[in-house]
Amino acid sequence: MALTLTAGLGRWQGPALLAWLSVGVLVSTPPGERLAARLILGFRPLSSSQQQLLEPVTTAALARCCLVPAAIDWYVQPGRRPNACIAGRRTIAVTQGALESFLAGRLPADL
């Protein structure tokens, strides 16, 4: 598929294909995934108070999945509705609305 997309590039076909493959490799590394989460997806890291607020929930969720907390990067994404998503292999983002709902007691502490 990549060869088909770069077919009209002439002498730039090789470098364009190499750049495309390099981005895939870069994003699959933890630093590359963090960079993509911040720049492309617009996620921002949890503040220390947000981390403390979510710590019981995140610890329980990661334990259920047999994951260690150091293996996951948590972020906040804009959004008024309570929601969360995963992006990549180690990125989890919760919406600002989810944090506000949790703080107000509208979401259970044992999600």
C-alpha positions as a LaTeX table, in Angstrom:
\begin{tabular}{lrrr}
\hline
Residue & $x$ (\AA) & $y$ (\AA) & $z$ (\AA) \\
\hline
Met1 & 0.00 & 0.00 & 0.00 \\
Ala2 & 2.81 & 2.43 & 0.85 \\
Leu3 & 4.40 & 1.82 & $-2.54$ \\
Thr4 & 1.09 & 2.63 & $-4.23$ \\
Leu5 & 0.75 & 5.88 & $-2.27$ \\
Thr6 & 4.29 & 6.99 & $-3.09$ \\
Ala7 & 4.30 & 5.86 & $-6.74$ \\
Gly8 & 3.78 & 9.37 & $-8.12$ \\
Leu9 & 6.71 & 10.86 & $-6.21$ \\
Gly10 & 9.36 & 9.92 & $-8.75$ \\
Arg11 & 12.86 & 10.16 & $-7.32$ \\
Trp12 & 11.40 & 11.04 & $-3.90$ \\
Gln13 & 9.62 & 7.69 & $-3.64$ \\
Gly14 & 12.46 & 6.01 & $-1.70$ \\
Pro15 & 12.98 & 8.81 & 0.84 \\
Ala16 & 9.21 & 9.23 & 1.32 \\
Leu17 & 8.79 & 5.51 & 1.98 \\
Leu18 & 11.72 & 5.55 & 4.41 \\
Ala19 & 10.24 & 8.55 & 6.26 \\
Trp20 & 6.84 & 6.83 & 6.47 \\
Leu21 & 8.40 & 3.68 & 7.92 \\
Ser22 & 10.55 & 5.70 & 10.34 \\
Val23 & 7.51 & 7.45 & 11.79 \\
Gly24 & 5.91 & 4.07 & 12.46 \\
Val25 & 9.00 & 2.86 & 14.29 \\
Leu26 & 9.34 & 6.11 & 16.23 \\
Val27 & 5.73 & 6.10 & 17.45 \\
Ser28 & 6.04 & 2.49 & 18.61 \\
Thr29 & 8.68 & 3.46 & 21.20 \\
Pro30 & 7.63 & 4.84 & 24.62 \\
Pro31 & 9.16 & 8.31 & 24.00 \\
Gly32 & 7.59 & 8.44 & 20.53 \\
Glu33 & 4.22 & 7.43 & 21.89 \\
Arg34 & 4.44 & 10.15 & 24.56 \\
Leu35 & 5.30 & 12.72 & 21.91 \\
Ala36 & 2.39 & 11.63 & 19.70 \\
Ala37 & $-0.01$ & 11.70 & 22.66 \\
Arg38 & 0.91 & 15.28 & 23.44 \\
Leu39 & 1.42 & 16.78 & 19.99 \\
Ile40 & $-0.99$ & 14.87 & 17.77 \\
Leu41 & $-3.75$ & 13.84 & 20.16 \\
Gly42 & $-3.60$ & 16.90 & 22.41 \\
Phe43 & $-3.34$ & 14.95 & 25.65 \\
Arg44 & $-1.63$ & 16.52 & 28.65 \\
Pro45 & $-0.11$ & 14.70 & 31.62 \\
Leu46 & $-2.10$ & 14.42 & 34.83 \\
Ser47 & $-1.24$ & 17.01 & 37.46 \\
Ser48 & $-0.08$ & 15.75 & 40.84 \\
Ser49 & $-3.51$ & 16.44 & 42.37 \\
Gln50 & $-5.21$ & 14.57 & 39.51 \\
Gln51 & $-2.83$ & 11.65 & 40.01 \\
Gln52 & $-3.68$ & 11.51 & 43.71 \\
Leu53 & $-7.40$ & 11.68 & 42.93 \\
Leu54 & $-7.25$ & 8.78 & 40.47 \\
Glu55 & $-4.61$ & 6.65 & 42.22 \\
Pro56 & $-7.02$ & 4.20 & 43.91 \\
Val57 & $-8.96$ & 3.66 & 40.69 \\
Thr58 & $-5.91$ & 3.35 & 38.45 \\
Thr59 & $-4.16$ & 0.99 & 40.85 \\
Ala60 & $-7.20$ & $-1.30$ & 40.99 \\
Ala61 & $-7.71$ & $-1.22$ & 37.22 \\
Leu62 & $-4.06$ & $-1.98$ & 36.48 \\
Ala63 & $-4.05$ & $-4.81$ & 39.02 \\
Arg64 & $-7.06$ & $-6.38$ & 37.28 \\
Cys65 & $-5.14$ & $-6.26$ & 34.02 \\
Cys66 & $-1.89$ & $-7.54$ & 35.60 \\
Leu67 & $-0.04$ & $-4.35$ & 34.68 \\
Val68 & 2.42 & $-2.39$ & 36.78 \\
Pro69 & 1.71 & 1.33 & 37.17 \\
Ala70 & 5.09 & 2.27 & 35.69 \\
Ala71 & 4.07 & 0.61 & 32.41 \\
Ile72 & 1.25 & 3.09 & 31.72 \\
Asp73 & 1.24 & 6.83 & 31.04 \\
Trp74 & $-1.94$ & 8.62 & 32.16 \\
Tyr75 & $-3.18$ & 11.79 & 30.45 \\
Val76 & $-6.10$ & 14.21 & 30.48 \\
Gln77 & $-7.91$ & 15.08 & 27.28 \\
Pro78 & $-10.36$ & 17.91 & 26.75 \\
Gly79 & $-14.00$ & 16.95 & 26.94 \\
Arg80 & $-16.94$ & 17.66 & 29.18 \\
Arg81 & $-18.47$ & 14.18 & 29.10 \\
Pro82 & $-17.03$ & 11.48 & 31.37 \\
Asn83 & $-14.99$ & 9.18 & 29.17 \\
Ala84 & $-11.61$ & 7.53 & 28.80 \\
Cys85 & $-9.63$ & 6.00 & 25.95 \\
Ile86 & $-6.42$ & 4.17 & 25.23 \\
Ala87 & $-4.01$ & 5.17 & 22.50 \\
Gly88 & $-1.06$ & 2.99 & 21.64 \\
Arg89 & 0.45 & 0.44 & 23.98 \\
Arg90 & 0.94 & 2.47 & 27.13 \\
Thr91 & $-1.24$ & 5.60 & 26.93 \\
Ile92 & $-4.55$ & 6.05 & 28.77 \\
Ala93 & $-6.41$ & 9.35 & 28.72 \\
Val94 & $-9.43$ & 10.41 & 30.76 \\
Thr95 & $-11.54$ & 13.41 & 29.90 \\
Gln96 & $-11.69$ & 16.48 & 32.06 \\
Gly97 & $-15.38$ & 15.66 & 32.49 \\
Ala98 & $-14.50$ & 12.26 & 33.96 \\
Leu99 & $-12.19$ & 13.90 & 36.49 \\
Glu100 & $-14.85$ & 16.44 & 37.46 \\
Ser101 & $-17.52$ & 13.71 & 37.76 \\
Phe102 & $-15.24$ & 11.57 & 39.88 \\
Leu103 & $-14.39$ & 14.51 & 42.13 \\
Ala104 & $-18.09$ & 15.36 & 42.52 \\
Gly105 & $-18.89$ & 11.75 & 43.48 \\
Arg106 & $-20.91$ & 11.02 & 40.34 \\
Leu107 & $-18.58$ & 8.19 & 39.33 \\
Pro108 & $-17.93$ & 5.23 & 41.66 \\
Ala109 & $-14.50$ & 4.82 & 43.18 \\
Asp110 & $-14.34$ & 1.19 & 42.09 \\
Leu111 & $-14.77$ & 1.56 & 38.34 \\
\hline
\end{tabular}
